[in-house]
PDB file of C-alpha atoms in Angstrom:
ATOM      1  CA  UNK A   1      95.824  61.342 248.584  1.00  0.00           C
ATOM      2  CA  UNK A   2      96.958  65.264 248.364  1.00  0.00           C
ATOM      3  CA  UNK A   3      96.900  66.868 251.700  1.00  0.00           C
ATOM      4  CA  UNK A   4      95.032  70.637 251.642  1.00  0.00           C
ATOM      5  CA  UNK A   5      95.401  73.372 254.120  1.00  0.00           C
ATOM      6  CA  UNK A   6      92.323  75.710 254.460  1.00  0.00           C
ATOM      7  CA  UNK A   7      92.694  79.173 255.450  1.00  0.00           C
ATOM      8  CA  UNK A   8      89.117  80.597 256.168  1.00  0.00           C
ATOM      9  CA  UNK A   9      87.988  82.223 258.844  1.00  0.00           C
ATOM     10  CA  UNK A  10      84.264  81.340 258.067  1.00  0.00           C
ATOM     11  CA  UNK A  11      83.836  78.139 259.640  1.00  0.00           C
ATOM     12  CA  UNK A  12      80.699  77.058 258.133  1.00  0.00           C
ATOM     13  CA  UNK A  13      82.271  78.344 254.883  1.00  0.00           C
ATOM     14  CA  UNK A  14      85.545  76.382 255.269  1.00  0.00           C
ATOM     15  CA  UNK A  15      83.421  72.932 256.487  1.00  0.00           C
ATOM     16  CA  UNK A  16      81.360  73.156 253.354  1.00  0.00           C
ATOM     17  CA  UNK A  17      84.308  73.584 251.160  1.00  0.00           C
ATOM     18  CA  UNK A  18      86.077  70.460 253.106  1.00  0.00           C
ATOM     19  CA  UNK A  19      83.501  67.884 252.110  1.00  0.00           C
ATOM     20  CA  UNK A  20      83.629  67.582 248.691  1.00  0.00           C
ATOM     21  CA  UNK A  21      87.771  67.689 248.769  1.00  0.00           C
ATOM     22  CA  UNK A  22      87.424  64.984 251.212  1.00  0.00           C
ATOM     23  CA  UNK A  23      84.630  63.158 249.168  1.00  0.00           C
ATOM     24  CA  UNK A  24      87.735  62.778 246.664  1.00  0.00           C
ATOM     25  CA  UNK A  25      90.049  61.068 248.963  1.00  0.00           C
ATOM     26  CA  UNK A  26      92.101  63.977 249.999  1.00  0.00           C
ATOM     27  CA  UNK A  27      93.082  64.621 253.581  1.00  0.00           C
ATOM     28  CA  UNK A  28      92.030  68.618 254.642  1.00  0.00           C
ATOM     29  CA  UNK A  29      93.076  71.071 257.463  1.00  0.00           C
ATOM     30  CA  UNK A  30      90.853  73.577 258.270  1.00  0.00           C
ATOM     31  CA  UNK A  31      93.596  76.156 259.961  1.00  0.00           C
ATOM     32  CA  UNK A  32      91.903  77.857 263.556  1.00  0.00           C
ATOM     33  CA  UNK A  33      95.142  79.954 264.447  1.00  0.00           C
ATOM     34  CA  UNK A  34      95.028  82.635 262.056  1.00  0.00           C
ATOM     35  CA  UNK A  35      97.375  84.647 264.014  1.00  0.00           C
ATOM     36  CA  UNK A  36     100.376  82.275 263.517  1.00  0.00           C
ATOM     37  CA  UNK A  37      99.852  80.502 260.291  1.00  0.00           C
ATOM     38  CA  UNK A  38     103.781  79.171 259.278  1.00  0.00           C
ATOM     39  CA  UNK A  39     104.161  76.980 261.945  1.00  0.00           C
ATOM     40  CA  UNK A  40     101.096  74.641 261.127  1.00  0.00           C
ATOM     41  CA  UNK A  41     101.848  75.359 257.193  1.00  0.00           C
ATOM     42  CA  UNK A  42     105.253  74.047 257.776  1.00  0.00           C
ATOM     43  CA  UNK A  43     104.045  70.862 260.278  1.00  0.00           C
ATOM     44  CA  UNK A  44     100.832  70.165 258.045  1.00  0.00           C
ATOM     45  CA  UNK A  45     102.947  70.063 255.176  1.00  0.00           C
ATOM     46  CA  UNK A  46      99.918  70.621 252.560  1.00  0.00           C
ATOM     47  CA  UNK A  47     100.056  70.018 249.095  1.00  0.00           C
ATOM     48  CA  UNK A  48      97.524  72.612 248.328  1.00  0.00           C
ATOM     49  CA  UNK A  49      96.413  75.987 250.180  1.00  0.00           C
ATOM     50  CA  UNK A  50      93.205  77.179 250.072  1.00  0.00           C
ATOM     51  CA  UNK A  51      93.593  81.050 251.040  1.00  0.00           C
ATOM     52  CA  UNK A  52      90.986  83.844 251.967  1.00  0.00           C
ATOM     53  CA  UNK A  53      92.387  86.909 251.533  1.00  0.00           C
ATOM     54  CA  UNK A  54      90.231  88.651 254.564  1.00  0.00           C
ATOM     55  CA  UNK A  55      91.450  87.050 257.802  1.00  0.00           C
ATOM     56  CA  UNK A  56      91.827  88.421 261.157  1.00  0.00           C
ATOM     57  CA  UNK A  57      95.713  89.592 262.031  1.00  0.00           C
ATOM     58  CA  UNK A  58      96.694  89.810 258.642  1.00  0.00           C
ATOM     59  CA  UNK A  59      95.306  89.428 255.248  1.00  0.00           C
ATOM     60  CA  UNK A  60      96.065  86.373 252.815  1.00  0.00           C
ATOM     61  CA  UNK A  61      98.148  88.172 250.635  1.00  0.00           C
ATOM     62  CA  UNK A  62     100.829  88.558 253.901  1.00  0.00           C
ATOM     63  CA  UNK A  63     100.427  84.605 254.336  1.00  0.00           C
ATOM     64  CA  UNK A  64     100.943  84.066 250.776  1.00  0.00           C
ATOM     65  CA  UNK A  65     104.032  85.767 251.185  1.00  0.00           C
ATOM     66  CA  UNK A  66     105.077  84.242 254.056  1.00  0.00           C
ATOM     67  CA  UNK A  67     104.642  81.092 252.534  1.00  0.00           C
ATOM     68  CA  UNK A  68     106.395  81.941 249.477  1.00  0.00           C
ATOM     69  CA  UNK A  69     109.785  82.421 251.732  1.00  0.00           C
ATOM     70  CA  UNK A  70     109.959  78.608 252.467  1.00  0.00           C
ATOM     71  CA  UNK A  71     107.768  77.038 249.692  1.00  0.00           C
ATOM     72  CA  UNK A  72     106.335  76.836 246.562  1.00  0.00           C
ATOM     73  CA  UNK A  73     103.160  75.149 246.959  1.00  0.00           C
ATOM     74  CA  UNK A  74     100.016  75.886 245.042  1.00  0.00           C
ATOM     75  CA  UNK A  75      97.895  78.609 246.825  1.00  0.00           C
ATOM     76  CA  UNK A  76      94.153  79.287 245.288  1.00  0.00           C
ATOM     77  CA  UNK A  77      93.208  82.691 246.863  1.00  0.00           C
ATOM     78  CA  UNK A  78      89.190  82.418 247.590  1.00  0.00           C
ATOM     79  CA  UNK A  79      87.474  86.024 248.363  1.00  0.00           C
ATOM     80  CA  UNK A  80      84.231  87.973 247.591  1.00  0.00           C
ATOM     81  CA  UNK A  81      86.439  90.527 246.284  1.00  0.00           C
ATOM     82  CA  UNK A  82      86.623  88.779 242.905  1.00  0.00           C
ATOM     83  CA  UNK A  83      86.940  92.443 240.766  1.00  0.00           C
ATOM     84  CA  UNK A  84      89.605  92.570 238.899  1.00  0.00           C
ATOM     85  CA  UNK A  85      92.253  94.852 241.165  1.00  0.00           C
ATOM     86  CA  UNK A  86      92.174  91.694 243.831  1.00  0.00           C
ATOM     87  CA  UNK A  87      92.685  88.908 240.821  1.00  0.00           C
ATOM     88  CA  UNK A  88      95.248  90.582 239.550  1.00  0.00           C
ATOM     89  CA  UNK A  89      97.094  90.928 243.083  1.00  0.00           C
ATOM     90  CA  UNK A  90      96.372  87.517 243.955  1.00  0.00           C
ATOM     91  CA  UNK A  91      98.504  86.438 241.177  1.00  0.00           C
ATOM     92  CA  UNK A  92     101.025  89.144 241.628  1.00  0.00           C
ATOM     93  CA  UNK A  93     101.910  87.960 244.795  1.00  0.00           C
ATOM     94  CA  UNK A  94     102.298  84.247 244.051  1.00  0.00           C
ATOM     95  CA  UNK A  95      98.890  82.778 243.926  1.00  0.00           C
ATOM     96  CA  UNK A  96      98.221  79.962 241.347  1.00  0.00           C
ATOM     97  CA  UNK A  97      94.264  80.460 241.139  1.00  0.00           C
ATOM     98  CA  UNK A  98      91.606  82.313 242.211  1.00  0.00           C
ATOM     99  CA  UNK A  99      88.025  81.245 243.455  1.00  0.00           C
ATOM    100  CA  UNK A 100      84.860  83.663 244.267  1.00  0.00           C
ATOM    101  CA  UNK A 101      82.763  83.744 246.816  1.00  0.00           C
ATOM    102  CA  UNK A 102      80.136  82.465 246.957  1.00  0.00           C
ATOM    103  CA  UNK A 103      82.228  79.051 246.787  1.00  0.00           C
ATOM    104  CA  UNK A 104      80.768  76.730 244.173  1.00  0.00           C
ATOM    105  CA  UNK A 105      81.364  73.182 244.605  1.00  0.00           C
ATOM    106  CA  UNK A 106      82.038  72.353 240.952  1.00  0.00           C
ATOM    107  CA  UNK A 107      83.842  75.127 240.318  1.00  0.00           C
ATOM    108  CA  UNK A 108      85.812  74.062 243.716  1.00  0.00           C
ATOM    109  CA  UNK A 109      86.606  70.835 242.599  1.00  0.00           C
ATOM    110  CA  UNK A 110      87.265  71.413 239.201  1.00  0.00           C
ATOM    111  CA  UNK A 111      89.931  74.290 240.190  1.00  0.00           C
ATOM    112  CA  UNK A 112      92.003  72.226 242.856  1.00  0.00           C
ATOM    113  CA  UNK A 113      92.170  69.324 240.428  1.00  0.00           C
ATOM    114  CA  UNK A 114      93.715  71.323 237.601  1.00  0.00           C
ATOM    115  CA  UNK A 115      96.489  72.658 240.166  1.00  0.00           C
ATOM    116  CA  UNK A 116      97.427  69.344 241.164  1.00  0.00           C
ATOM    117  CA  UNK A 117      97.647  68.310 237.937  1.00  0.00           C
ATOM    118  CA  UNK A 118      99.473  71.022 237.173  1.00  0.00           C
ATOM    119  CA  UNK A 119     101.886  70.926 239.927  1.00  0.00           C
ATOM    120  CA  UNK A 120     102.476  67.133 240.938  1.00  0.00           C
ATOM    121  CA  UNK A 121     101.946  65.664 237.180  1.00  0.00           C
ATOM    122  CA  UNK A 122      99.215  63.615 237.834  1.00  0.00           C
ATOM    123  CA  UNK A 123      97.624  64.335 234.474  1.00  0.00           C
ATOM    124  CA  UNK A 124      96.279  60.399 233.436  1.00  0.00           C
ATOM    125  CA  UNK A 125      96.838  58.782 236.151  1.00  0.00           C
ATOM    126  CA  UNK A 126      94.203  57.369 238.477  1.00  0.00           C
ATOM    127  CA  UNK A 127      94.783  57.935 241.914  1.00  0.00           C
ATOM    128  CA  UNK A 128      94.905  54.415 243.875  1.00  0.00           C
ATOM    129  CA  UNK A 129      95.833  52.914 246.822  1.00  0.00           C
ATOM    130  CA  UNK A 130      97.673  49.388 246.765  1.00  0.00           C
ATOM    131  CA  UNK A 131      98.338  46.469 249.180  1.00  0.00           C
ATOM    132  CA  UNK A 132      98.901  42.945 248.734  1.00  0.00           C
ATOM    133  CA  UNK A 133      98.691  43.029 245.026  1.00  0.00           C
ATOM    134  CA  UNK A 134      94.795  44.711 245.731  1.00  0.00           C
ATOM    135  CA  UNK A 135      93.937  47.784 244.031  1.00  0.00           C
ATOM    136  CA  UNK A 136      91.283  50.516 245.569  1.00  0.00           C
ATOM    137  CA  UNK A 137      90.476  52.642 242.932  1.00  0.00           C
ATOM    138  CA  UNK A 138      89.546  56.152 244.348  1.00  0.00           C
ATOM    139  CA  UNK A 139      88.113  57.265 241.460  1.00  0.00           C
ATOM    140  CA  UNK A 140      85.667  54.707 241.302  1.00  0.00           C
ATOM    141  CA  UNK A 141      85.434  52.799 244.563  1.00  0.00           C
ATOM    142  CA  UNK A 142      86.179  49.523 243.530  1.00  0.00           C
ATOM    143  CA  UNK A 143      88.768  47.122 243.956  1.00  0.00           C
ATOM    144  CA  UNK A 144      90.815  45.318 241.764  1.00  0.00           C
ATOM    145  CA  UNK A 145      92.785  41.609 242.882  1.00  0.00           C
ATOM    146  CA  UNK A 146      94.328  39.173 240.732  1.00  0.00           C
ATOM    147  CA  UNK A 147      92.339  39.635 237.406  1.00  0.00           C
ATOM    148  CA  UNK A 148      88.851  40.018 239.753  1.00  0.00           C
ATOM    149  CA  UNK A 149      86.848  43.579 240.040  1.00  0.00           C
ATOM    150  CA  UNK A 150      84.682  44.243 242.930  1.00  0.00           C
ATOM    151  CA  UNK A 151      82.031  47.092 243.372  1.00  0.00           C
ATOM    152  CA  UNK A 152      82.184  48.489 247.309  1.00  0.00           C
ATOM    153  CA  UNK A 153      79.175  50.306 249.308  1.00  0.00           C
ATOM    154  CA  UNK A 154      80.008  53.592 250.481  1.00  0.00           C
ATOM    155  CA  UNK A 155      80.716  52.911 253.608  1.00  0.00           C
ATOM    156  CA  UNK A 156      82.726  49.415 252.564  1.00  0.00           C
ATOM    157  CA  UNK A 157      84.872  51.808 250.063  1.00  0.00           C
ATOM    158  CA  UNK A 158      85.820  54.177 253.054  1.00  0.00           C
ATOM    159  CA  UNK A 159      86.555  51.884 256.074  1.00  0.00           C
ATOM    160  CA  UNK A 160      88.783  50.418 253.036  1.00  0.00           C
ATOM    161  CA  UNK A 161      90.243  53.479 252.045  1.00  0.00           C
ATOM    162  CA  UNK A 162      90.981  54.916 256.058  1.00  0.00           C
ATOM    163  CA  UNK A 163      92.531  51.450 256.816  1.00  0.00           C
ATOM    164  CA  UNK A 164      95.198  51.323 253.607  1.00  0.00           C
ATOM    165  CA  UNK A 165      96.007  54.980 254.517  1.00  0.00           C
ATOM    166  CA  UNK A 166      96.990  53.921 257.451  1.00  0.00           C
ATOM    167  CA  UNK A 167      98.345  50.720 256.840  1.00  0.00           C
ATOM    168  CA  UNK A 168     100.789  48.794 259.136  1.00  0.00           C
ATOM    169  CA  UNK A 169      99.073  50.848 262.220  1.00  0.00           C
ATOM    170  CA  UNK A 170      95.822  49.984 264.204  1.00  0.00           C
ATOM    171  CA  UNK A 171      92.705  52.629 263.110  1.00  0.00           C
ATOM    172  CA  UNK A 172      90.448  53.005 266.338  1.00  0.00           C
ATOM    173  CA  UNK A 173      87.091  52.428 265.954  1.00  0.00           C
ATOM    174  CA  UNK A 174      85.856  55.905 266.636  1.00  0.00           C
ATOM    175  CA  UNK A 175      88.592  57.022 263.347  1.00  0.00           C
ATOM    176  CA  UNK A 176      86.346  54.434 261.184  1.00  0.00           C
ATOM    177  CA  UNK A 177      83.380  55.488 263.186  1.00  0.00           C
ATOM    178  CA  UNK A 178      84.158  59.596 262.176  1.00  0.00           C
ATOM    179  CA  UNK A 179      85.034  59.034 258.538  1.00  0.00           C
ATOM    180  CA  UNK A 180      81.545  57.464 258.102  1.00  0.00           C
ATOM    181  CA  UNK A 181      80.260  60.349 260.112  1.00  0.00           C
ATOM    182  CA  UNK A 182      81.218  62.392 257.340  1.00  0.00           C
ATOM    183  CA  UNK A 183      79.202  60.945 254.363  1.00  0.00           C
ATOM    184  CA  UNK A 184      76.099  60.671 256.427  1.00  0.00           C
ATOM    185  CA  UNK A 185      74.059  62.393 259.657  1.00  0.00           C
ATOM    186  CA  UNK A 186      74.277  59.702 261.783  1.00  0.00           C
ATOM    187  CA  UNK A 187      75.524  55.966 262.230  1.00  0.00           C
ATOM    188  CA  UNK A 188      75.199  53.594 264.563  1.00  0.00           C
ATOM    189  CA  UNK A 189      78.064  52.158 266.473  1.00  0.00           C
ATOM    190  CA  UNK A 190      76.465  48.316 264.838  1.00  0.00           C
ATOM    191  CA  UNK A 191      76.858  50.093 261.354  1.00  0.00           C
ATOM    192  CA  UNK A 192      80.000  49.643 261.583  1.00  0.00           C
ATOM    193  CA  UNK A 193      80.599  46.080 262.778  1.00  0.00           C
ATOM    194  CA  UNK A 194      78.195  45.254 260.205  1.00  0.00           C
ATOM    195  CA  UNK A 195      79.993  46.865 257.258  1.00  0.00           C
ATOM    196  CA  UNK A 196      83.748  45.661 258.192  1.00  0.00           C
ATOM    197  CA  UNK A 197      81.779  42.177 258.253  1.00  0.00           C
ATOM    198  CA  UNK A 198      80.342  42.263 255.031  1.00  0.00           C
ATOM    199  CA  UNK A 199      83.735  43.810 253.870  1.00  0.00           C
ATOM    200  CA  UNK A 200      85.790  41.073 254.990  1.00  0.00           C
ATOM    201  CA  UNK A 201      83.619  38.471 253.254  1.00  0.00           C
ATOM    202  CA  UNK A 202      84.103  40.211 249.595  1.00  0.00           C
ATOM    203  CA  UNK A 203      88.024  40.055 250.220  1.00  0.00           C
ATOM    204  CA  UNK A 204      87.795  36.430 251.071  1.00  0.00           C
ATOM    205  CA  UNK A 205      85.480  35.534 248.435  1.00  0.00           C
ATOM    206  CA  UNK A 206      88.886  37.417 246.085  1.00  0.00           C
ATOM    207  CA  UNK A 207      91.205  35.358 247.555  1.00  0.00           C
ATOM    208  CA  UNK A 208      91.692  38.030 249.802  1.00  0.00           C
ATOM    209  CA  UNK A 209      92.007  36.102 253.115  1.00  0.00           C
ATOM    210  CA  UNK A 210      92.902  37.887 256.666  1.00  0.00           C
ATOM    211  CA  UNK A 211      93.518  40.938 254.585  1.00  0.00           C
ATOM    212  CA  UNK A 212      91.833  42.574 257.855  1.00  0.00           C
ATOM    213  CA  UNK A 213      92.750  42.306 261.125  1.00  0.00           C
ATOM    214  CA  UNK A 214      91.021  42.613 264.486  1.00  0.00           C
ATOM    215  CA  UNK A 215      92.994  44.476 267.478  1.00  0.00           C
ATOM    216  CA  UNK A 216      90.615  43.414 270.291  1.00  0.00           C
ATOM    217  CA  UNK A 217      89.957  46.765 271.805  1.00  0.00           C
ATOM    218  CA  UNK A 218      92.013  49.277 269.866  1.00  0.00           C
ATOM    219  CA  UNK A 219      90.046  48.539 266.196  1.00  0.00           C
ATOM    220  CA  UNK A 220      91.504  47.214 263.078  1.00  0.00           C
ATOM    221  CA  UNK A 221      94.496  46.905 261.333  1.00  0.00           C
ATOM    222  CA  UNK A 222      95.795  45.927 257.476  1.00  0.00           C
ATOM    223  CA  UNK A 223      99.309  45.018 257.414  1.00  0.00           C
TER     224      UNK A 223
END
């Protein structure tokens, strides 16, 4: 899971670009303080910077700058100033990519996958997350345990996924509860009982037995 850092003022704009990164098992800021940027660059600690170049205070080319004083993390500049003058000093001042607006979501993906690639050598590997000797396969939602393969729901494959991210520490159920959020409208509350229930039973019938715990009243817990 890569950690991104949105810098776009556009709200709506920077919630539609968050989706699909999230949609591949990343984690995503959308940054609100546009005035003082480095200190929630440097706390966030982002793998990945999404960066408009209009912003209110000052313009992404001072951030990239700023930035480039203390790290050398990807940045992909995104603007509606895609002529030529603004490419070219997006990757004069130490921008790794550049994105138009309007954002497409292919084009998006495509772009932040072939930085990370790029930059953290993850060319041919498939990112997974492992406990126990089980295998959740990001790419793919399944999971993989002693020789077995599974196929997860949706919802099975995220409750999964939150809960090994956060392994060895209780997940509330309003953290399950907003991560499901995210994939559709609305859920009921009994949505999600249902699902960890139906969950549990595929990692028993693997061999996978207690694999999730119960914290009566805080949520649930792998460890």
């Amino acid at each position: 899971m890569y950690r991104i850092m949105i810098v776009e003022d556009d709200l709506s704009l920077a919630e539609a670009m968050k989706k699909p990164i999230e949609d591949w098992g990343n984690e995503v800021l959308c940054v609100r303080n546009f005035r003082d940027l480095i200190p929630v660059f440097v706390e966030y600690d982002p793998h990945l910077v999404l960066m408009d170049i209009m912003l209110p205070f000052y313009n992404g080319y001072y951030w990239c700058g700023e930035i480039r004083k203390i790290s050398d993390v990807p940045i992909i500049f995104i603007s509606s100033a895609s002529d030529n003058m603004n490419i070219v000093m997006a990757m004069n001042m130490g921008g790794d990519d550049f994105i138009p607006k309007p954002v497409d979501r292919d084009v998006l993906t495509a772009k932040i996958q072939a930085v990370l690639r790029r930059a953290y050598g993850m060319a041919g590997k498939v990112p997974v997350l492992e406990h126990r000797g089980a295998v959740l396969n990001l790419n793919s939602t399944t999971l993989d345990y002693n020789g077995q393969r599974i196929e997860l729901t949706r919802n099975e494959f995220r409750i999964l996924q939150t809960l090994l991210e956060n392994k060895g520490k209780v997940v509330s159920r309003d953290t399950l509860m907003t991560r499901l959020w995210q994939m559709d409208s609305y859920v009921e509350e009994n949505t999600l009982t249902v699902n960890v229930t139906r969950l549990r039973r595929k990692l028993e019938g693997m061999g996978l037995e207690d694999f999730i715990s119960t914290r009566v009243g805080s949520g649930y817990i792998v460890e």
